[in-house]
Amino acid sequence: MNTFVAQVDATTLSYLHTQLTPYIVATPQYAVFQAKTQHTTITAYKSGKVVLQGKFAQQIAEKFQLTSSLSPCASNTSSVLPKQFSIWSVMGSDEVGTGSYLGPVVVASAFVDKKTIPLLQQAGVQDSKNLSDTAIRELSQFLKQNIPYKTLTVSPEKYNETHNTYNMNQIKALLHNRALYLLSTKIDHHFIDAYLIDEFCAKKTYYRYVADEEQVIEDRVYFATKGESHHIAVAAASIIARAAFLDYLDTLSTEFGMTIPSGAGEQSDVVAANILQRYGLDGLKRIAKLHFANTEKVFQLAGLPKTDWLHVHQLFQ
Ligand code: MN
Protein backbone atom coordinates (compact mmCIF):
# COMPACT_ATOMS: atom_id res chain seq x y z
CA MET A 1 0.00 0.00 0.00
CA ASN A 2 1.19 3.53 -0.75
CA THR A 3 1.63 5.76 2.24
CA PHE A 4 2.29 9.48 2.32
CA VAL A 5 2.88 11.39 5.54
CA ALA A 6 2.78 15.18 5.74
CA GLN A 7 3.07 17.69 8.55
CA VAL A 8 0.77 20.68 7.98
CA ASP A 9 -0.17 23.86 9.82
CA ALA A 10 -3.61 24.57 11.27
CA THR A 11 -4.78 26.57 8.24
CA THR A 12 -3.94 23.73 5.86
CA LEU A 13 -5.58 21.28 8.22
CA SER A 14 -8.90 23.22 8.24
CA TYR A 15 -8.63 23.66 4.48
CA LEU A 16 -8.22 19.89 4.00
CA HIS A 17 -11.11 19.31 6.40
CA THR A 18 -13.39 21.56 4.33
CA GLN A 19 -12.29 20.10 1.01
CA LEU A 20 -12.71 16.53 2.20
CA THR A 21 -15.99 17.01 4.07
CA PRO A 22 -18.03 14.97 1.55
CA TYR A 23 -15.71 12.01 2.12
CA ILE A 24 -15.53 12.07 5.91
CA VAL A 25 -16.03 8.72 7.66
CA ALA A 26 -16.13 7.84 11.38
CA THR A 27 -13.24 9.59 13.10
CA PRO A 28 -10.82 7.29 14.92
CA GLN A 29 -9.62 8.19 18.39
CA TYR A 30 -6.86 10.86 18.40
CA ALA A 31 -7.72 11.95 14.86
CA VAL A 32 -9.30 15.25 13.82
CA PHE A 33 -11.01 13.59 10.87
CA GLN A 34 -10.71 10.68 8.50
CA ALA A 35 -11.82 10.70 4.86
CA LYS A 36 -12.04 7.95 2.27
CA THR A 37 -11.81 8.79 -1.41
CA GLN A 38 -10.45 7.17 -4.57
CA HIS A 39 -9.23 4.00 -2.81
CA THR A 40 -7.32 6.18 -0.38
CA THR A 41 -7.79 6.93 3.31
CA ILE A 42 -6.73 10.32 4.65
CA THR A 43 -6.32 10.67 8.39
CA ALA A 44 -5.55 14.02 10.03
CA TYR A 45 -4.25 14.34 13.57
CA LYS A 46 -4.33 17.25 15.99
CA SER A 47 -0.56 17.52 15.86
CA GLY A 48 -0.91 18.49 12.20
CA LYS A 49 0.22 15.10 10.94
CA VAL A 50 -1.73 13.92 7.90
CA VAL A 51 -1.44 10.32 6.74
CA LEU A 52 -2.62 9.25 3.29
CA GLN A 53 -2.84 5.53 2.63
CA GLY A 54 -3.93 3.75 -0.52
CA LYS A 55 -3.64 3.61 -4.26
CA PHE A 56 -3.71 7.38 -4.88
CA ALA A 57 -1.94 8.60 -1.74
CA GLN A 58 0.76 10.36 -3.77
CA GLN A 59 -1.66 11.92 -6.28
CA ILE A 60 -3.99 13.27 -3.62
CA ALA A 61 -1.05 14.66 -1.67
CA GLU A 62 0.12 16.43 -4.82
CA LYS A 63 -3.35 17.79 -5.48
CA PHE A 64 -3.31 19.46 -2.06
CA GLN A 65 0.35 20.41 -2.45
CA LEU A 66 1.36 18.52 0.67
CA THR A 67 5.05 17.96 1.18
CA SER A 68 6.18 14.71 2.70
CA SER A 69 7.50 14.85 6.23
CA LEU A 70 8.89 11.38 5.77
CA SER A 71 11.11 11.66 2.71
CA PRO A 72 13.81 13.73 4.40
CA CYS A 73 13.30 11.58 7.47
CA ALA A 74 13.13 8.11 5.99
CA SER A 75 14.68 5.55 8.28
CA ASN A 76 16.30 3.53 5.50
CA THR A 77 19.28 5.84 5.85
CA SER A 78 19.85 4.71 9.46
CA SER A 79 23.42 3.96 10.28
CA VAL A 80 24.20 0.29 10.42
CA LEU A 81 25.42 -0.16 13.95
CA PRO A 82 28.61 -2.11 14.51
CA LYS A 83 28.43 -5.49 16.17
CA GLN A 84 28.54 -5.26 19.96
CA PHE A 85 27.54 -1.60 19.79
CA SER A 86 25.29 -2.09 22.80
CA ILE A 87 28.29 -2.75 25.04
CA TRP A 88 30.32 0.26 23.87
CA SER A 89 30.73 3.46 25.88
CA VAL A 90 28.14 5.66 24.22
CA MET A 91 26.66 9.12 24.54
CA GLY A 92 22.98 9.06 23.55
CA SER A 93 20.28 11.67 23.13
CA ASP A 94 16.51 11.75 22.97
CA GLU A 95 13.69 14.29 23.10
CA VAL A 96 10.31 14.56 24.81
CA GLY A 97 7.32 16.84 24.42
CA THR A 98 7.18 17.34 20.65
CA GLY A 99 3.84 15.49 20.43
CA SER A 100 2.35 17.16 23.49
CA TYR A 101 0.21 20.27 22.96
CA LEU A 102 0.99 21.56 26.44
CA GLY A 103 4.41 21.83 28.03
CA PRO A 104 7.98 22.29 26.80
CA VAL A 105 10.25 20.35 24.46
CA VAL A 106 13.09 18.73 26.38
CA VAL A 107 16.18 17.12 24.88
CA ALA A 108 18.59 15.19 27.06
CA SER A 109 21.97 13.66 26.39
CA ALA A 110 23.49 11.00 28.63
CA PHE A 111 26.82 9.25 28.66
CA VAL A 112 27.03 5.60 29.69
CA ASP A 113 30.46 4.13 30.10
CA LYS A 114 30.55 0.41 29.26
CA LYS A 115 31.41 -0.41 32.88
CA THR A 116 28.21 1.27 34.06
CA ILE A 117 25.87 -0.63 31.71
CA PRO A 118 25.13 -3.54 34.13
CA LEU A 119 24.30 -1.10 36.97
CA LEU A 120 21.76 0.68 34.78
CA GLN A 121 20.29 -2.58 33.52
CA GLN A 122 19.81 -3.82 37.09
CA ALA A 123 18.09 -0.57 38.03
CA GLY A 124 15.53 -1.19 35.27
CA VAL A 125 16.60 1.55 32.84
CA GLN A 126 14.65 1.08 29.59
CA ASP A 127 12.58 3.06 27.08
CA SER A 128 10.65 5.69 29.03
CA LYS A 129 7.53 4.86 27.02
CA ASN A 130 7.26 1.56 28.93
CA LEU A 131 7.60 3.16 32.37
CA SER A 132 5.10 4.81 34.70
CA ASP A 133 5.61 8.48 35.60
CA THR A 134 6.57 7.44 39.12
CA ALA A 135 9.20 4.99 37.85
CA ILE A 136 10.52 7.65 35.46
CA ARG A 137 11.01 10.16 38.26
CA GLU A 138 12.78 7.59 40.45
CA LEU A 139 15.01 6.32 37.67
CA SER A 140 15.85 9.85 36.60
CA GLN A 141 17.09 10.63 40.12
CA PHE A 142 19.14 7.45 40.09
CA LEU A 143 20.63 8.22 36.66
CA LYS A 144 21.51 11.80 37.56
CA GLN A 145 23.50 10.50 40.52
CA ASN A 146 25.34 7.89 38.48
CA ILE A 147 26.03 9.17 34.96
CA PRO A 148 26.93 12.46 33.24
CA TYR A 149 23.96 14.08 31.48
CA LYS A 150 22.73 17.38 30.08
CA THR A 151 19.15 18.58 29.58
CA LEU A 152 17.96 21.43 27.38
CA THR A 153 14.43 22.71 27.85
CA VAL A 154 12.56 24.94 25.42
CA SER A 155 9.64 26.60 27.19
CA PRO A 156 6.35 26.79 25.24
CA GLU A 157 6.84 30.56 25.06
CA LYS A 158 10.29 30.23 23.52
CA TYR A 159 9.06 27.42 21.29
CA ASN A 160 6.28 29.63 19.91
CA GLU A 161 8.80 32.33 19.05
CA THR A 162 11.21 29.87 17.48
CA HIS A 163 8.58 28.05 15.47
CA ASN A 164 8.24 31.11 13.23
CA THR A 165 11.71 30.53 11.92
CA TYR A 166 12.39 26.82 12.35
CA ASN A 167 10.33 23.70 11.84
CA MET A 168 9.95 21.10 14.57
CA ASN A 169 12.67 18.79 13.20
CA GLN A 170 15.09 21.65 12.88
CA ILE A 171 14.48 22.68 16.49
CA LYS A 172 15.06 19.07 17.53
CA ALA A 173 18.30 18.80 15.53
CA LEU A 174 19.70 22.00 17.05
CA LEU A 175 18.85 20.78 20.54
CA HIS A 176 20.29 17.27 20.07
CA ASN A 177 23.53 18.67 18.70
CA ARG A 178 23.80 21.22 21.50
CA ALA A 179 23.02 18.72 24.27
CA LEU A 180 25.60 16.28 22.91
CA TYR A 181 28.21 18.98 22.45
CA LEU A 182 27.76 20.48 25.93
CA LEU A 183 28.04 17.07 27.57
CA SER A 184 31.02 16.08 25.42
CA THR A 185 32.99 19.02 26.80
CA LYS A 186 32.77 17.43 30.27
CA ILE A 187 34.13 14.04 29.24
CA ASP A 188 37.53 12.93 28.03
CA HIS A 189 36.93 12.17 24.35
CA HIS A 190 38.97 8.97 24.56
CA PHE A 191 36.24 7.44 26.69
CA ILE A 192 33.50 8.05 24.13
CA ASP A 193 33.34 5.19 21.61
CA ALA A 194 30.36 6.66 19.77
CA TYR A 195 27.34 8.97 19.82
CA LEU A 196 23.83 7.63 19.20
CA ILE A 197 20.94 9.89 18.28
CA ASP A 198 17.41 8.53 18.48
CA GLU A 199 16.62 9.11 14.84
CA PHE A 200 13.86 11.55 13.89
CA CYS A 201 15.15 12.55 10.45
CA ALA A 202 17.79 11.42 7.99
CA LYS A 203 21.41 12.04 8.87
CA LYS A 204 21.82 14.28 5.82
CA THR A 205 18.86 16.45 6.81
CA TYR A 206 20.07 16.59 10.40
CA TYR A 207 23.46 17.96 9.34
CA ARG A 208 21.81 20.49 7.05
CA TYR A 209 19.81 21.75 10.04
CA VAL A 210 22.87 22.17 12.26
CA ALA A 211 25.19 23.44 9.51
CA ASP A 212 25.30 27.00 10.89
CA GLU A 213 26.13 25.93 14.43
CA GLU A 214 29.54 26.79 15.77
CA GLN A 215 30.11 23.36 17.23
CA VAL A 216 28.80 20.32 15.47
CA ILE A 217 29.22 16.79 16.77
CA GLU A 218 29.86 14.71 13.67
CA ASP A 219 32.60 12.24 14.36
CA ARG A 220 31.51 8.71 15.39
CA VAL A 221 27.82 9.68 15.27
CA TYR A 222 25.20 7.00 14.61
CA PHE A 223 21.50 7.46 14.00
CA ALA A 224 18.97 4.75 14.75
CA THR A 225 15.23 4.55 15.15
CA LYS A 226 14.22 2.94 18.44
CA GLY A 227 17.63 4.13 19.68
CA GLU A 228 16.90 2.91 23.20
CA SER A 229 16.86 -0.68 21.95
CA HIS A 230 20.39 -0.27 20.54
CA HIS A 231 22.06 1.32 23.53
CA ILE A 232 21.02 2.00 27.11
CA ALA A 233 22.42 5.55 26.85
CA VAL A 234 19.44 6.57 24.70
CA ALA A 235 17.04 4.93 27.19
CA ALA A 236 18.76 6.87 29.99
CA ALA A 237 18.46 10.12 28.02
CA SER A 238 14.77 9.45 27.35
CA ILE A 239 14.10 8.93 31.07
CA ILE A 240 15.96 12.08 32.11
CA ALA A 241 14.18 14.12 29.42
CA ARG A 242 10.76 12.75 30.34
CA ALA A 243 11.28 13.46 34.06
CA ALA A 244 12.30 17.05 33.25
CA PHE A 245 9.20 17.40 31.07
CA LEU A 246 6.96 16.12 33.91
CA ASP A 247 8.63 18.50 36.39
CA TYR A 248 7.97 21.39 34.05
CA LEU A 249 4.29 20.43 33.77
CA ASP A 250 4.16 20.28 37.58
CA THR A 251 5.60 23.77 37.85
CA LEU A 252 3.06 25.09 35.34
CA SER A 253 0.27 23.27 37.19
CA THR A 254 1.23 24.93 40.48
CA GLU A 255 1.60 28.30 38.87
CA PHE A 256 -1.76 28.20 37.08
CA GLY A 257 -3.55 26.32 39.86
CA MET A 258 -4.76 23.46 37.67
CA THR A 259 -3.38 20.20 36.36
CA ILE A 260 -1.65 20.72 33.02
CA PRO A 261 -1.78 17.34 31.23
CA SER A 262 0.60 15.93 28.65
CA GLY A 263 -0.61 14.69 25.26
CA ALA A 264 -2.80 16.44 22.69
CA GLY A 265 -6.29 15.18 23.54
CA GLU A 266 -9.62 16.61 24.78
CA GLN A 267 -8.28 17.21 28.28
CA SER A 268 -5.47 19.44 27.01
CA ASP A 269 -7.98 21.49 25.01
CA VAL A 270 -10.26 22.00 28.01
CA VAL A 271 -7.39 23.08 30.27
CA ALA A 272 -5.96 25.37 27.58
CA ALA A 273 -9.38 27.00 27.00
CA ASN A 274 -9.65 27.61 30.72
CA ILE A 275 -6.21 29.28 30.79
CA LEU A 276 -7.08 31.33 27.70
CA GLN A 277 -10.27 32.62 29.38
CA ARG A 278 -8.51 33.45 32.63
CA TYR A 279 -5.14 34.72 31.47
CA GLY A 280 -5.66 35.59 27.84
CA LEU A 281 -3.30 34.82 25.00
CA ASP A 282 -0.23 35.61 27.14
CA GLY A 283 -1.25 32.78 29.44
CA LEU A 284 -1.87 30.37 26.59
CA LYS A 285 1.52 31.15 25.02
CA ARG A 286 3.18 30.10 28.24
CA ILE A 287 1.67 26.63 28.33
CA ALA A 288 0.85 25.61 24.74
CA LYS A 289 2.55 25.00 21.40
CA LEU A 290 0.31 27.32 19.43
CA HIS A 291 0.91 25.86 15.98
CA PHE A 292 -0.90 22.63 16.93
CA ALA A 293 -4.38 22.36 15.43
CA ASN A 294 -5.64 22.14 19.03
CA THR A 295 -5.43 25.94 19.29
CA GLU A 296 -8.39 26.47 16.98
CA LYS A 297 -10.50 24.13 19.12
CA VAL A 298 -9.29 25.93 22.25
CA PHE A 299 -10.53 29.28 20.92
CA GLN A 300 -13.93 27.71 20.17
CA LEU A 301 -14.12 26.16 23.63
CA ALA A 302 -13.20 29.46 25.25
CA GLY A 303 -16.05 31.08 23.31
CA LEU A 304 -13.74 33.49 21.55
CA PRO A 305 -14.53 34.58 17.99
CA LYS A 306 -12.72 32.93 15.14
CA THR A 307 -11.29 36.30 14.05
CA ASP A 308 -9.27 36.31 17.27
CA TRP A 309 -7.91 32.92 16.42
CA LEU A 310 -7.03 33.88 12.87
CA HIS A 311 -5.16 36.86 14.21
CA VAL A 312 -3.15 34.63 16.54
CA HIS A 313 -2.67 32.16 13.78
CA GLN A 314 -1.07 34.73 11.52
CA LEU A 315 1.30 35.66 14.30
CA PHE A 316 2.48 32.12 14.80
CA GLN A 317 2.85 30.65 11.36
MN1 MN B 1 12.90 9.55 20.55
Coordinates of C-alpha atoms and ligand atoms in Angstrom, one line a residue:
M1 CA 0.0 0.0 0.0
N2 CA 1.2 3.5 -0.7
T3 CA 1.6 5.8 2.2
F4 CA 2.3 9.5 2.3
V5 CA 2.9 11.4 5.5
A6 CA 2.8 15.2 5.7
Q7 CA 3.1 17.7 8.6
V8 CA 0.8 20.7 8.0
D9 CA -0.2 23.9 9.8
A10 CA -3.6 24.6 11.3
T11 CA -4.8 26.6 8.2
T12 CA -3.9 23.7 5.9
L13 CA -5.6 21.3 8.2
S14 CA -8.9 23.2 8.2
Y15 CA -8.6 23.7 4.5
L16 CA -8.2 19.9 4.0
H17 CA -11.1 19.3 6.4
T18 CA -13.4 21.6 4.3
Q19 CA -12.3 20.1 1.0
L20 CA -12.7 16.5 2.2
T21 CA -16.0 17.0 4.1
P22 CA -18.0 15.0 1.5
Y23 CA -15.7 12.0 2.1
I24 CA -15.5 12.1 5.9
V25 CA -16.0 8.7 7.7
A26 CA -16.1 7.8 11.4
T27 CA -13.2 9.6 13.1
P28 CA -10.8 7.3 14.9
Q29 CA -9.6 8.2 18.4
Y30 CA -6.9 10.9 18.4
A31 CA -7.7 12.0 14.9
V32 CA -9.3 15.3 13.8
F33 CA -11.0 13.6 10.9
Q34 CA -10.7 10.7 8.5
A35 CA -11.8 10.7 4.9
K36 CA -12.0 8.0 2.3
T37 CA -11.8 8.8 -1.4
Q38 CA -10.5 7.2 -4.6
H39 CA -9.2 4.0 -2.8
T40 CA -7.3 6.2 -0.4
T41 CA -7.8 6.9 3.3
I42 CA -6.7 10.3 4.7
T43 CA -6.3 10.7 8.4
A44 CA -5.5 14.0 10.0
Y45 CA -4.3 14.3 13.6
K46 CA -4.3 17.3 16.0
S47 CA -0.6 17.5 15.9
G48 CA -0.9 18.5 12.2
K49 CA 0.2 15.1 10.9
V50 CA -1.7 13.9 7.9
V51 CA -1.4 10.3 6.7
L52 CA -2.6 9.3 3.3
Q53 CA -2.8 5.5 2.6
G54 CA -3.9 3.7 -0.5
K55 CA -3.6 3.6 -4.3
F56 CA -3.7 7.4 -4.9
A57 CA -1.9 8.6 -1.7
Q58 CA 0.8 10.4 -3.8
Q59 CA -1.7 11.9 -6.3
I60 CA -4.0 13.3 -3.6
A61 CA -1.1 14.7 -1.7
E62 CA 0.1 16.4 -4.8
K63 CA -3.4 17.8 -5.5
F64 CA -3.3 19.5 -2.1
Q65 CA 0.3 20.4 -2.4
L66 CA 1.4 18.5 0.7
T67 CA 5.0 18.0 1.2
S68 CA 6.2 14.7 2.7
S69 CA 7.5 14.9 6.2
L70 CA 8.9 11.4 5.8
S71 CA 11.1 11.7 2.7
P72 CA 13.8 13.7 4.4
C73 CA 13.3 11.6 7.5
A74 CA 13.1 8.1 6.0
S75 CA 14.7 5.5 8.3
N76 CA 16.3 3.5 5.5
T77 CA 19.3 5.8 5.9
S78 CA 19.8 4.7 9.5
S79 CA 23.4 4.0 10.3
V80 CA 24.2 0.3 10.4
L81 CA 25.4 -0.2 13.9
P82 CA 28.6 -2.1 14.5
K83 CA 28.4 -5.5 16.2
Q84 CA 28.5 -5.3 20.0
F85 CA 27.5 -1.6 19.8
S86 CA 25.3 -2.1 22.8
I87 CA 28.3 -2.8 25.0
W88 CA 30.3 0.3 23.9
S89 CA 30.7 3.5 25.9
V90 CA 28.1 5.7 24.2
M91 CA 26.7 9.1 24.5
G92 CA 23.0 9.1 23.6
S93 CA 20.3 11.7 23.1
D94 CA 16.5 11.8 23.0
E95 CA 13.7 14.3 23.1
V96 CA 10.3 14.6 24.8
G97 CA 7.3 16.8 24.4
T98 CA 7.2 17.3 20.7
G99 CA 3.8 15.5 20.4
S100 CA 2.4 17.2 23.5
Y101 CA 0.2 20.3 23.0
L102 CA 1.0 21.6 26.4
G103 CA 4.4 21.8 28.0
P104 CA 8.0 22.3 26.8
V105 CA 10.2 20.4 24.5
V106 CA 13.1 18.7 26.4
V107 CA 16.2 17.1 24.9
A108 CA 18.6 15.2 27.1
S109 CA 22.0 13.7 26.4
A110 CA 23.5 11.0 28.6
F111 CA 26.8 9.2 28.7
V112 CA 27.0 5.6 29.7
D113 CA 30.5 4.1 30.1
K114 CA 30.5 0.4 29.3
K115 CA 31.4 -0.4 32.9
T116 CA 28.2 1.3 34.1
I117 CA 25.9 -0.6 31.7
P118 CA 25.1 -3.5 34.1
L119 CA 24.3 -1.1 37.0
L120 CA 21.8 0.7 34.8
Q121 CA 20.3 -2.6 33.5
Q122 CA 19.8 -3.8 37.1
A123 CA 18.1 -0.6 38.0
G124 CA 15.5 -1.2 35.3
V125 CA 16.6 1.5 32.8
Q126 CA 14.7 1.1 29.6
D127 CA 12.6 3.1 27.1
S128 CA 10.7 5.7 29.0
K129 CA 7.5 4.9 27.0
N130 CA 7.3 1.6 28.9
L131 CA 7.6 3.2 32.4
S132 CA 5.1 4.8 34.7
D133 CA 5.6 8.5 35.6
T134 CA 6.6 7.4 39.1
A135 CA 9.2 5.0 37.8
I136 CA 10.5 7.6 35.5
R137 CA 11.0 10.2 38.3
E138 CA 12.8 7.6 40.5
L139 CA 15.0 6.3 37.7
S140 CA 15.8 9.9 36.6
Q141 CA 17.1 10.6 40.1
F142 CA 19.1 7.5 40.1
L143 CA 20.6 8.2 36.7
K144 CA 21.5 11.8 37.6
Q145 CA 23.5 10.5 40.5
N146 CA 25.3 7.9 38.5
I147 CA 26.0 9.2 35.0
P148 CA 26.9 12.5 33.2
Y149 CA 24.0 14.1 31.5
K150 CA 22.7 17.4 30.1
T151 CA 19.1 18.6 29.6
L152 CA 18.0 21.4 27.4
T153 CA 14.4 22.7 27.9
V154 CA 12.6 24.9 25.4
S155 CA 9.6 26.6 27.2
P156 CA 6.4 26.8 25.2
E157 CA 6.8 30.6 25.1
K158 CA 10.3 30.2 23.5
Y159 CA 9.1 27.4 21.3
N160 CA 6.3 29.6 19.9
E161 CA 8.8 32.3 19.0
T162 CA 11.2 29.9 17.5
H163 CA 8.6 28.1 15.5
N164 CA 8.2 31.1 13.2
T165 CA 11.7 30.5 11.9
Y166 CA 12.4 26.8 12.3
N167 CA 10.3 23.7 11.8
M168 CA 9.9 21.1 14.6
N169 CA 12.7 18.8 13.2
Q170 CA 15.1 21.6 12.9
I171 CA 14.5 22.7 16.5
K172 CA 15.1 19.1 17.5
A173 CA 18.3 18.8 15.5
L174 CA 19.7 22.0 17.1
L175 CA 18.8 20.8 20.5
H176 CA 20.3 17.3 20.1
N177 CA 23.5 18.7 18.7
R178 CA 23.8 21.2 21.5
A179 CA 23.0 18.7 24.3
L180 CA 25.6 16.3 22.9
Y181 CA 28.2 19.0 22.5
L182 CA 27.8 20.5 25.9
L183 CA 28.0 17.1 27.6
S184 CA 31.0 16.1 25.4
T185 CA 33.0 19.0 26.8
K186 CA 32.8 17.4 30.3
I187 CA 34.1 14.0 29.2
D188 CA 37.5 12.9 28.0
H189 CA 36.9 12.2 24.3
H190 CA 39.0 9.0 24.6
F191 CA 36.2 7.4 26.7
I192 CA 33.5 8.1 24.1
D193 CA 33.3 5.2 21.6
A194 CA 30.4 6.7 19.8
Y195 CA 27.3 9.0 19.8
L196 CA 23.8 7.6 19.2
I197 CA 20.9 9.9 18.3
D198 CA 17.4 8.5 18.5
E199 CA 16.6 9.1 14.8
F200 CA 13.9 11.6 13.9
C201 CA 15.1 12.6 10.5
A202 CA 17.8 11.4 8.0
K203 CA 21.4 12.0 8.9
K204 CA 21.8 14.3 5.8
T205 CA 18.9 16.5 6.8
Y206 CA 20.1 16.6 10.4
Y207 CA 23.5 18.0 9.3
R208 CA 21.8 20.5 7.1
Y209 CA 19.8 21.7 10.0
V210 CA 22.9 22.2 12.3
A211 CA 25.2 23.4 9.5
D212 CA 25.3 27.0 10.9
E213 CA 26.1 25.9 14.4
E214 CA 29.5 26.8 15.8
Q215 CA 30.1 23.4 17.2
V216 CA 28.8 20.3 15.5
I217 CA 29.2 16.8 16.8
E218 CA 29.9 14.7 13.7
D219 CA 32.6 12.2 14.4
R220 CA 31.5 8.7 15.4
V221 CA 27.8 9.7 15.3
Y222 CA 25.2 7.0 14.6
F223 CA 21.5 7.5 14.0
A224 CA 19.0 4.8 14.8
T225 CA 15.2 4.5 15.2
K226 CA 14.2 2.9 18.4
G227 CA 17.6 4.1 19.7
E228 CA 16.9 2.9 23.2
S229 CA 16.9 -0.7 22.0
H230 CA 20.4 -0.3 20.5
H231 CA 22.1 1.3 23.5
I232 CA 21.0 2.0 27.1
A233 CA 22.4 5.6 26.8
V234 CA 19.4 6.6 24.7
A235 CA 17.0 4.9 27.2
A236 CA 18.8 6.9 30.0
A237 CA 18.5 10.1 28.0
S238 CA 14.8 9.5 27.4
I239 CA 14.1 8.9 31.1
I240 CA 16.0 12.1 32.1
A241 CA 14.2 14.1 29.4
R242 CA 10.8 12.8 30.3
A243 CA 11.3 13.5 34.1
A244 CA 12.3 17.1 33.3
F245 CA 9.2 17.4 31.1
L246 CA 7.0 16.1 33.9
D247 CA 8.6 18.5 36.4
Y248 CA 8.0 21.4 34.0
L249 CA 4.3 20.4 33.8
D250 CA 4.2 20.3 37.6
T251 CA 5.6 23.8 37.9
L252 CA 3.1 25.1 35.3
S253 CA 0.3 23.3 37.2
T254 CA 1.2 24.9 40.5
E255 CA 1.6 28.3 38.9
F256 CA -1.8 28.2 37.1
G257 CA -3.6 26.3 39.9
M258 CA -4.8 23.5 37.7
T259 CA -3.4 20.2 36.4
I260 CA -1.6 20.7 33.0
P261 CA -1.8 17.3 31.2
S262 CA 0.6 15.9 28.6
G263 CA -0.6 14.7 25.3
A264 CA -2.8 16.4 22.7
G265 CA -6.3 15.2 23.5
E266 CA -9.6 16.6 24.8
Q267 CA -8.3 17.2 28.3
S268 CA -5.5 19.4 27.0
D269 CA -8.0 21.5 25.0
V270 CA -10.3 22.0 28.0
V271 CA -7.4 23.1 30.3
A272 CA -6.0 25.4 27.6
A273 CA -9.4 27.0 27.0
N274 CA -9.7 27.6 30.7
I275 CA -6.2 29.3 30.8
L276 CA -7.1 31.3 27.7
Q277 CA -10.3 32.6 29.4
R278 CA -8.5 33.4 32.6
Y279 CA -5.1 34.7 31.5
G280 CA -5.7 35.6 27.8
L281 CA -3.3 34.8 25.0
D282 CA -0.2 35.6 27.1
G283 CA -1.2 32.8 29.4
L284 CA -1.9 30.4 26.6
K285 CA 1.5 31.2 25.0
R286 CA 3.2 30.1 28.2
I287 CA 1.7 26.6 28.3
A288 CA 0.8 25.6 24.7
K289 CA 2.6 25.0 21.4
L290 CA 0.3 27.3 19.4
H291 CA 0.9 25.9 16.0
F292 CA -0.9 22.6 16.9
A293 CA -4.4 22.4 15.4
N294 CA -5.6 22.1 19.0
T295 CA -5.4 25.9 19.3
E296 CA -8.4 26.5 17.0
K297 CA -10.5 24.1 19.1
V298 CA -9.3 25.9 22.3
F299 CA -10.5 29.3 20.9
Q300 CA -13.9 27.7 20.2
L301 CA -14.1 26.2 23.6
A302 CA -13.2 29.5 25.2
G303 CA -16.1 31.1 23.3
L304 CA -13.7 33.5 21.5
P305 CA -14.5 34.6 18.0
K306 CA -12.7 32.9 15.1
T307 CA -11.3 36.3 14.0
D308 CA -9.3 36.3 17.3
W309 CA -7.9 32.9 16.4
L310 CA -7.0 33.9 12.9
H311 CA -5.2 36.9 14.2
V312 CA -3.2 34.6 16.5
H313 CA -2.7 32.2 13.8
Q314 CA -1.1 34.7 11.5
L315 CA 1.3 35.7 14.3
F316 CA 2.5 32.1 14.8
Q317 CA 2.8 30.7 11.4
Ligands
MN1 MN 12.9 9.6 20.6

